[in-house]
């Protein structure tokens, strides 16, 4: 299961680290924790970024593009078909980028940051008579 980082990958991640307000994890423990989701797959990421700001995400995308590193956005890790794991820089939005920015009842739309859970969004939409379907058991993490 553990994926070994190559020297160029390690160098790219080290170049990224000082440019972030958020946290970049490259240690074996965090990589092992993010190697699984709700599926049967286990693939250790190259690293795990917990961005504090949208600028962190932009910086990570620029550095990864420059060095040819794949990127995997991740929410609660509730995917059943392995979408939450890969040999990539995993970006976990759930800690800081998890706000509901706007709900427009007229247009029946919502603008959210990528770390918002379905339950939180449905709670905020309920006073407007709205909800997002379906209603999975994993709504507290999805």
CSV table of N, CA and C in Angstrom, one decimal:
chain,number,residue,atom,x,y,z
A,1,UNK,N,0.8,-1.2,0.0
A,1,UNK,CA,0.0,0.0,0.0
A,1,UNK,C,0.8,1.3,0.0
A,2,UNK,N,1.8,1.4,0.9
A,2,UNK,CA,2.6,2.7,0.9
A,2,UNK,C,3.3,3.0,-0.4
A,3,UNK,N,3.0,4.1,-1.0
A,3,UNK,CA,3.6,4.6,-2.2
A,3,UNK,C,4.9,5.3,-1.8
A,4,UNK,N,6.0,5.0,-2.5
A,4,UNK,CA,7.2,5.7,-2.1
A,4,UNK,C,7.3,7.0,-3.0
A,5,UNK,N,7.6,8.1,-2.4
A,5,UNK,CA,7.8,9.3,-3.1
A,5,UNK,C,9.1,9.3,-3.8
A,6,UNK,N,9.1,9.8,-5.1
A,6,UNK,CA,10.4,9.9,-5.8
A,6,UNK,C,11.1,11.2,-5.3
A,7,UNK,N,12.3,11.3,-5.6
A,7,UNK,CA,13.1,12.5,-5.2
A,7,UNK,C,12.4,13.8,-5.9
A,8,UNK,N,12.1,13.8,-7.2
A,8,UNK,CA,11.4,15.0,-7.8
A,8,UNK,C,10.1,15.3,-7.1
A,9,UNK,N,9.3,14.3,-6.8
A,9,UNK,CA,8.0,14.5,-6.1
A,9,UNK,C,8.3,15.1,-4.7
A,10,UNK,N,9.2,14.6,-4.0
A,10,UNK,CA,9.6,15.1,-2.6
A,10,UNK,C,10.1,16.5,-2.7
A,11,UNK,N,10.9,16.8,-3.7
A,11,UNK,CA,11.4,18.2,-3.9
A,11,UNK,C,10.3,19.2,-4.2
A,12,UNK,N,9.3,18.7,-5.1
A,12,UNK,CA,8.2,19.6,-5.4
A,12,UNK,C,7.3,19.9,-4.2
A,13,UNK,N,7.1,18.9,-3.4
A,13,UNK,CA,6.3,19.1,-2.2
A,13,UNK,C,7.0,20.0,-1.2
A,14,UNK,N,8.4,19.9,-1.1
A,14,UNK,CA,9.1,20.7,-0.2
A,14,UNK,C,9.2,22.2,-0.7
A,15,UNK,N,9.1,22.3,-2.0
A,15,UNK,CA,9.0,23.7,-2.6
A,15,UNK,C,7.7,24.3,-2.2
A,16,UNK,N,6.6,23.5,-2.2
A,16,UNK,CA,5.3,24.0,-1.9
A,16,UNK,C,5.1,24.4,-0.4
A,17,UNK,N,5.7,23.7,0.5
A,17,UNK,CA,5.5,23.8,1.9
A,17,UNK,C,5.6,25.3,2.4
A,18,UNK,N,6.7,26.0,2.2
A,18,UNK,CA,6.8,27.3,2.7
A,18,UNK,C,5.9,28.4,2.1
A,19,UNK,N,5.2,28.0,1.1
A,19,UNK,CA,4.3,29.0,0.4
A,19,UNK,C,2.9,28.9,0.9
A,20,UNK,N,2.6,28.0,1.9
A,20,UNK,CA,1.3,27.7,2.3
A,20,UNK,C,0.9,28.3,3.7
A,21,UNK,N,-0.3,28.7,3.9
A,21,UNK,CA,-0.8,29.0,5.2
A,21,UNK,C,-1.4,27.8,5.9
A,22,UNK,N,-1.8,26.9,5.1
A,22,UNK,CA,-2.4,25.6,5.6
A,22,UNK,C,-1.2,24.6,5.9
A,23,UNK,N,-1.6,23.4,6.0
A,23,UNK,CA,-0.7,22.3,6.5
A,23,UNK,C,-0.5,21.3,5.4
A,24,UNK,N,0.8,21.0,5.1
A,24,UNK,CA,1.1,20.0,4.1
A,24,UNK,C,1.7,18.8,4.9
A,25,UNK,N,1.1,17.6,4.8
A,25,UNK,CA,1.5,16.4,5.5
A,25,UNK,C,2.2,15.5,4.5
A,26,UNK,N,3.4,15.1,4.8
A,26,UNK,CA,4.1,14.2,3.9
A,26,UNK,C,4.6,13.0,4.7
A,27,UNK,N,4.3,12.9,6.0
A,27,UNK,CA,4.8,11.8,6.8
A,27,UNK,C,4.0,10.5,6.5
A,28,UNK,N,4.6,9.4,6.9
A,28,UNK,CA,4.0,8.1,6.6
A,28,UNK,C,2.6,7.9,7.3
A,29,UNK,N,2.5,8.4,8.5
A,29,UNK,CA,1.2,8.2,9.2
A,29,UNK,C,0.1,8.9,8.5
A,30,UNK,N,0.2,10.2,8.2
A,30,UNK,CA,-0.9,10.9,7.5
A,30,UNK,C,-1.2,10.3,6.1
A,31,UNK,N,-0.1,9.9,5.4
A,31,UNK,CA,-0.3,9.3,4.1
A,31,UNK,C,-1.1,8.0,4.2
A,32,UNK,N,-0.8,7.2,5.3
A,32,UNK,CA,-1.5,6.0,5.5
A,32,UNK,C,-3.0,6.2,5.9
A,33,UNK,N,-3.2,7.3,6.6
A,33,UNK,CA,-4.6,7.6,7.0
A,33,UNK,C,-5.4,8.0,5.8
A,34,UNK,N,-4.8,8.6,4.8
A,34,UNK,CA,-5.5,9.1,3.6
A,34,UNK,C,-5.4,8.1,2.5
A,35,UNK,N,-4.9,6.9,2.7
A,35,UNK,CA,-4.7,5.9,1.7
A,35,UNK,C,-6.0,5.1,1.4
A,36,UNK,N,-7.0,5.3,2.3
A,36,UNK,CA,-8.3,4.5,2.1
A,36,UNK,C,-9.4,5.5,2.2
A,37,UNK,N,-10.5,5.1,1.6
A,37,UNK,CA,-11.8,5.7,1.7
A,37,UNK,C,-12.8,4.6,2.0
A,38,UNK,N,-14.1,4.8,1.7
A,38,UNK,CA,-15.1,3.8,2.1
A,38,UNK,C,-15.0,2.6,1.1
A,39,UNK,N,-14.1,2.6,0.1
A,39,UNK,CA,-14.0,1.5,-0.8
A,39,UNK,C,-13.1,0.5,-0.4
A,40,UNK,N,-12.8,-0.5,-1.2
A,40,UNK,CA,-11.9,-1.6,-0.9
A,40,UNK,C,-10.4,-1.2,-1.3
A,41,UNK,N,-10.3,0.0,-1.9
A,41,UNK,CA,-8.9,0.4,-2.4
A,41,UNK,C,-8.1,1.0,-1.3
A,42,UNK,N,-6.8,0.8,-1.5
A,42,UNK,CA,-5.8,1.5,-0.6
A,42,UNK,C,-4.6,1.9,-1.4
A,43,UNK,N,-4.5,3.2,-1.6
A,43,UNK,CA,-3.4,3.8,-2.4
A,43,UNK,C,-2.9,5.0,-1.6
A,44,UNK,N,-1.7,5.0,-1.2
A,44,UNK,CA,-1.1,6.1,-0.4
A,44,UNK,C,-0.9,7.3,-1.3
A,45,UNK,N,-1.3,8.5,-0.8
A,45,UNK,CA,-1.1,9.7,-1.6
A,45,UNK,C,0.4,10.1,-1.5
A,46,UNK,N,0.8,11.0,-2.4
A,46,UNK,CA,2.1,11.6,-2.3
A,46,UNK,C,2.3,12.5,-1.1
A,47,UNK,N,1.2,13.2,-0.7
A,47,UNK,CA,1.1,14.1,0.4
A,47,UNK,C,-0.3,14.5,0.6
A,48,UNK,N,-0.6,15.1,1.7
A,48,UNK,CA,-2.0,15.6,2.1
A,48,UNK,C,-1.9,17.1,2.4
A,49,UNK,N,-2.6,17.9,1.7
A,49,UNK,CA,-2.7,19.3,1.9
A,49,UNK,C,-4.0,19.6,2.6
A,50,UNK,N,-4.0,20.3,3.7
A,50,UNK,CA,-5.2,20.8,4.4
A,50,UNK,C,-5.1,22.3,4.2
A,51,UNK,N,-5.7,22.8,3.2
A,51,UNK,CA,-5.5,24.3,2.9
A,51,UNK,C,-6.3,25.1,3.8
A,52,UNK,N,-5.8,26.3,4.2
A,52,UNK,CA,-6.4,27.2,5.0
A,52,UNK,C,-7.2,28.3,4.2
A,53,UNK,N,-6.7,28.5,3.0
A,53,UNK,CA,-7.3,29.6,2.1
A,53,UNK,C,-7.4,29.0,0.7
A,54,UNK,N,-8.1,29.8,-0.1
A,54,UNK,CA,-8.2,29.5,-1.5
A,54,UNK,C,-6.8,29.7,-2.2
A,55,UNK,N,-6.1,30.6,-1.7
A,55,UNK,CA,-4.7,30.9,-2.2
A,55,UNK,C,-3.8,29.7,-2.0
A,56,UNK,N,-4.0,28.9,-0.9
A,56,UNK,CA,-3.3,27.7,-0.7
A,56,UNK,C,-3.6,26.7,-1.8
A,57,UNK,N,-4.8,26.6,-2.2
A,57,UNK,CA,-5.2,25.7,-3.3
A,57,UNK,C,-4.6,26.1,-4.6
A,58,UNK,N,-4.7,27.4,-4.9
A,58,UNK,CA,-4.1,27.9,-6.1
A,58,UNK,C,-2.6,27.6,-6.2
A,59,UNK,N,-1.9,27.9,-5.1
A,59,UNK,CA,-0.5,27.7,-5.1
A,59,UNK,C,-0.2,26.2,-5.3
A,60,UNK,N,-0.9,25.3,-4.6
A,60,UNK,CA,-0.7,23.9,-4.8
A,60,UNK,C,-0.9,23.4,-6.2
A,61,UNK,N,-2.0,24.0,-6.8
A,61,UNK,CA,-2.3,23.6,-8.2
A,61,UNK,C,-1.2,24.1,-9.2
A,62,UNK,N,-0.6,25.3,-8.9
A,62,UNK,CA,0.4,25.8,-9.8
A,62,UNK,C,1.7,24.9,-9.6
A,63,UNK,N,2.1,24.6,-8.4
A,63,UNK,CA,3.3,23.8,-8.1
A,63,UNK,C,3.1,22.4,-8.7
A,64,UNK,N,2.0,21.8,-8.5
A,64,UNK,CA,1.8,20.5,-9.0
A,64,UNK,C,1.8,20.5,-10.5
A,65,UNK,N,1.2,21.5,-11.1
A,65,UNK,CA,1.2,21.6,-12.6
A,65,UNK,C,2.6,21.7,-13.1
A,66,UNK,N,3.4,22.6,-12.5
A,66,UNK,CA,4.8,22.8,-12.9
A,66,UNK,C,5.6,21.6,-12.8
A,67,UNK,N,5.3,20.7,-11.8
A,67,UNK,CA,6.1,19.5,-11.6
A,67,UNK,C,5.4,18.2,-12.1
A,68,UNK,N,4.3,18.4,-12.8
A,68,UNK,CA,3.6,17.2,-13.3
A,68,UNK,C,3.0,16.2,-12.2
A,69,UNK,N,2.7,16.8,-11.1
A,69,UNK,CA,2.1,15.9,-10.0
A,69,UNK,C,0.6,15.9,-10.1
A,70,UNK,N,0.0,14.8,-10.0
A,70,UNK,CA,-1.5,14.7,-10.0
A,70,UNK,C,-2.1,15.3,-8.7
A,71,UNK,N,-3.3,15.7,-8.7
A,71,UNK,CA,-4.0,16.3,-7.6
A,71,UNK,C,-5.3,15.6,-7.4
A,72,UNK,N,-5.7,15.4,-6.2
A,72,UNK,CA,-7.0,14.7,-5.9
A,72,UNK,C,-7.7,15.5,-4.8
A,73,UNK,N,-8.8,16.3,-5.2
A,73,UNK,CA,-9.6,16.9,-4.2
A,73,UNK,C,-10.4,15.9,-3.4
A,74,UNK,N,-10.5,16.1,-2.1
A,74,UNK,CA,-11.1,15.1,-1.3
A,74,UNK,C,-12.0,15.7,-0.2
A,75,UNK,N,-13.2,15.1,0.0
A,75,UNK,CA,-14.1,15.6,1.0
A,75,UNK,C,-14.0,14.6,2.2
A,76,UNK,N,-15.1,14.0,2.6
A,76,UNK,CA,-15.2,13.2,3.7
A,76,UNK,C,-14.6,11.8,3.6
A,77,UNK,N,-14.2,11.4,2.4
A,77,UNK,CA,-13.6,10.1,2.2
A,77,UNK,C,-14.7,9.0,2.2
A,78,UNK,N,-15.9,9.4,1.8
A,78,UNK,CA,-17.1,8.4,1.8
A,78,UNK,C,-17.3,7.8,0.5
A,79,UNK,N,-16.4,8.0,-0.5
A,79,UNK,CA,-16.6,7.4,-1.8
A,79,UNK,C,-16.5,5.9,-1.7
A,80,UNK,N,-17.4,5.2,-2.5
A,80,UNK,CA,-17.4,3.8,-2.4
A,80,UNK,C,-16.7,3.1,-3.6
A,81,UNK,N,-16.2,3.9,-4.5
A,81,UNK,CA,-15.6,3.3,-5.7
A,81,UNK,C,-14.1,3.7,-5.9
A,82,UNK,N,-13.5,4.2,-4.8
A,82,UNK,CA,-12.1,4.5,-4.8
A,82,UNK,C,-11.8,5.9,-5.3
A,83,UNK,N,-12.8,6.8,-5.5
A,83,UNK,CA,-12.5,8.2,-6.0
A,83,UNK,C,-11.8,9.0,-5.0
A,84,UNK,N,-11.7,8.6,-3.7
A,84,UNK,CA,-11.0,9.4,-2.7
A,84,UNK,C,-9.6,9.0,-2.4
A,85,UNK,N,-9.1,8.1,-3.2
A,85,UNK,CA,-7.7,7.7,-3.1
A,85,UNK,C,-7.0,7.7,-4.4
A,86,UNK,N,-5.7,8.0,-4.4
A,86,UNK,CA,-4.8,8.0,-5.6
A,86,UNK,C,-3.4,8.3,-5.2
A,87,UNK,N,-2.5,8.0,-6.0
A,87,UNK,CA,-1.1,8.4,-5.9
A,87,UNK,C,-1.0,9.9,-6.4
A,88,UNK,N,-1.4,10.8,-5.5
A,88,UNK,CA,-1.5,12.2,-5.9
A,88,UNK,C,-1.3,13.1,-4.7
A,89,UNK,N,-1.3,14.4,-4.8
A,89,UNK,CA,-1.4,15.3,-3.7
A,89,UNK,C,-2.9,15.4,-3.4
A,90,UNK,N,-3.3,14.8,-2.2
A,90,UNK,CA,-4.7,14.9,-1.8
A,90,UNK,C,-4.9,16.3,-1.1
A,91,UNK,N,-6.0,16.9,-1.6
A,91,UNK,CA,-6.3,18.2,-0.9
A,91,UNK,C,-7.6,18.0,-0.2
A,92,UNK,N,-7.5,18.1,1.2
A,92,UNK,CA,-8.7,17.8,2.1
A,92,UNK,C,-9.2,19.2,2.5
A,93,UNK,N,-10.4,19.5,1.9
A,93,UNK,CA,-11.0,20.8,2.1
A,93,UNK,C,-11.9,20.9,3.4
A,94,UNK,N,-12.1,19.8,4.1
A,94,UNK,CA,-13.1,19.7,5.1
A,94,UNK,C,-12.8,20.6,6.4
A,95,UNK,N,-11.6,20.8,6.7
A,95,UNK,CA,-11.2,21.5,7.9
A,95,UNK,C,-11.5,23.0,7.9
A,96,UNK,N,-11.0,23.7,6.8
A,96,UNK,CA,-11.1,25.1,6.7
A,96,UNK,C,-12.0,25.7,5.6
A,97,UNK,N,-12.0,25.0,4.5
A,97,UNK,CA,-12.8,25.5,3.3
A,97,UNK,C,-14.2,24.8,3.3
A,98,UNK,N,-15.0,25.1,4.3
A,98,UNK,CA,-16.2,24.4,4.4
A,98,UNK,C,-17.4,25.3,4.7
A,99,UNK,N,-17.4,26.5,4.1
A,99,UNK,CA,-18.5,27.4,4.4
A,99,UNK,C,-19.5,27.4,3.3
A,100,UNK,N,-20.8,27.7,3.7
A,100,UNK,CA,-21.8,27.9,2.8
A,100,UNK,C,-21.8,29.4,2.5
A,101,UNK,N,-21.5,29.8,1.2
A,101,UNK,CA,-21.3,31.2,0.9
A,101,UNK,C,-22.7,31.9,0.6
A,102,UNK,N,-23.6,31.2,-0.1
A,102,UNK,CA,-24.8,31.9,-0.5
A,102,UNK,C,-25.9,30.8,-0.8
A,103,UNK,N,-27.1,31.0,-0.4
A,103,UNK,CA,-28.2,30.2,-0.9
A,103,UNK,C,-29.2,31.2,-1.5
A,104,UNK,N,-29.6,30.9,-2.7
A,104,UNK,CA,-30.5,31.8,-3.5
A,104,UNK,C,-31.8,31.0,-3.7
A,105,UNK,N,-32.8,31.2,-2.8
A,105,UNK,CA,-34.0,30.4,-2.9
A,105,UNK,C,-34.8,30.6,-4.2
A,106,UNK,N,-34.7,31.8,-4.8
A,106,UNK,CA,-35.3,32.1,-6.1
A,106,UNK,C,-34.8,31.2,-7.2
A,107,UNK,N,-33.5,31.1,-7.3
A,107,UNK,CA,-32.8,30.3,-8.3
A,107,UNK,C,-32.6,28.9,-7.9
A,108,UNK,N,-32.9,28.6,-6.6
A,108,UNK,CA,-32.7,27.3,-6.1
A,108,UNK,C,-31.3,26.8,-6.3
A,109,UNK,N,-30.3,27.7,-5.9
A,109,UNK,CA,-28.9,27.4,-6.0
A,109,UNK,C,-28.2,27.7,-4.7
A,110,UNK,N,-27.1,27.1,-4.6
A,110,UNK,CA,-26.2,27.4,-3.4
A,110,UNK,C,-24.8,27.5,-3.9
A,111,UNK,N,-24.0,28.4,-3.4
A,111,UNK,CA,-22.6,28.5,-3.6
A,111,UNK,C,-21.9,28.1,-2.3
A,112,UNK,N,-21.1,27.1,-2.4
A,112,UNK,CA,-20.4,26.5,-1.2
A,112,UNK,C,-18.9,26.3,-1.5
A,113,UNK,N,-18.2,26.3,-0.4
A,113,UNK,CA,-16.8,25.8,-0.5
A,113,UNK,C,-16.7,24.3,-0.6
A,114,UNK,N,-15.7,23.7,-1.1
A,114,UNK,CA,-15.7,22.3,-1.4
A,114,UNK,C,-15.8,21.4,-0.2
A,115,UNK,N,-15.5,21.9,1.0
A,115,UNK,CA,-15.5,21.1,2.2
A,115,UNK,C,-16.8,21.0,2.9
A,116,UNK,N,-17.9,21.6,2.4
A,116,UNK,CA,-19.2,21.6,3.0
A,116,UNK,C,-19.8,20.2,2.9
A,117,UNK,N,-20.4,19.8,4.1
A,117,UNK,CA,-21.1,18.5,4.0
A,117,UNK,C,-22.5,18.6,3.6
A,118,UNK,N,-23.1,17.5,3.1
A,118,UNK,CA,-24.4,17.5,2.6
A,118,UNK,C,-25.4,17.9,3.7
A,119,UNK,N,-25.2,17.3,4.9
A,119,UNK,CA,-26.1,17.6,6.1
A,119,UNK,C,-26.1,19.1,6.4
A,120,UNK,N,-24.9,19.8,6.4
A,120,UNK,CA,-24.8,21.2,6.7
A,120,UNK,C,-25.6,22.0,5.7
A,121,UNK,N,-25.4,21.6,4.4
A,121,UNK,CA,-26.0,22.4,3.3
A,121,UNK,C,-27.6,22.2,3.4
A,122,UNK,N,-28.0,21.0,3.7
A,122,UNK,CA,-29.4,20.7,3.8
A,122,UNK,C,-30.0,21.5,5.0
A,123,UNK,N,-29.3,21.5,6.1
A,123,UNK,CA,-29.8,22.3,7.2
A,123,UNK,C,-30.0,23.8,6.9
A,124,UNK,N,-29.0,24.3,6.2
A,124,UNK,CA,-29.1,25.7,5.8
A,124,UNK,C,-30.2,26.0,4.7
A,125,UNK,N,-30.4,25.0,3.9
A,125,UNK,CA,-31.4,25.2,2.8
A,125,UNK,C,-32.8,24.9,3.3
A,126,UNK,N,-33.0,24.2,4.4
A,126,UNK,CA,-34.3,23.8,4.9
A,126,UNK,C,-35.3,25.0,5.1
A,127,UNK,N,-34.8,26.1,5.8
A,127,UNK,CA,-35.7,27.2,6.0
A,127,UNK,C,-36.3,27.8,4.7
A,128,UNK,N,-35.7,27.5,3.6
A,128,UNK,CA,-36.1,28.0,2.3
A,128,UNK,C,-37.0,26.9,1.6
A,129,UNK,N,-37.2,25.8,2.3
A,129,UNK,CA,-38.0,24.7,1.7
A,129,UNK,C,-37.2,24.0,0.6
A,130,UNK,N,-35.9,24.0,0.7
A,130,UNK,CA,-35.1,23.3,-0.3
A,130,UNK,C,-34.2,22.2,0.4
A,131,UNK,N,-33.8,21.3,-0.4
A,131,UNK,CA,-32.8,20.3,0.0
A,131,UNK,C,-32.1,19.8,-1.2
A,132,UNK,N,-30.9,19.2,-1.0
A,132,UNK,CA,-30.2,18.6,-2.0
A,132,UNK,C,-30.3,17.1,-1.9
A,133,UNK,N,-30.7,16.4,-3.0
A,133,UNK,CA,-30.9,15.0,-2.9
A,133,UNK,C,-29.7,14.4,-3.6
A,134,UNK,N,-29.5,13.1,-3.4
A,134,UNK,CA,-30.2,12.2,-2.6
A,134,UNK,C,-29.9,12.3,-1.1
A,135,UNK,N,-30.3,11.4,-0.3
A,135,UNK,CA,-30.2,11.5,1.1
A,135,UNK,C,-29.4,10.2,1.6
A,136,UNK,N,-28.0,10.2,1.3
A,136,UNK,CA,-27.3,9.0,1.7
A,136,UNK,C,-27.0,8.9,3.2
A,137,UNK,N,-26.7,7.8,3.6
A,137,UNK,CA,-26.4,7.6,5.1
A,137,UNK,C,-25.1,8.3,5.4
A,138,UNK,N,-24.3,8.6,4.5
A,138,UNK,CA,-23.0,9.3,4.8
A,138,UNK,C,-23.1,10.8,4.7
A,139,UNK,N,-24.3,11.4,4.8
A,139,UNK,CA,-24.6,12.8,4.6
A,139,UNK,C,-23.8,13.7,5.5
A,140,UNK,N,-23.4,13.1,6.7
A,140,UNK,CA,-22.6,13.9,7.6
A,140,UNK,C,-21.2,14.1,7.2
A,141,UNK,N,-20.8,13.3,6.2
A,141,UNK,CA,-19.4,13.3,5.7
A,141,UNK,C,-19.4,13.6,4.2
A,142,UNK,N,-20.4,13.3,3.5
A,142,UNK,CA,-20.5,13.5,2.0
A,142,UNK,C,-20.5,15.0,1.7
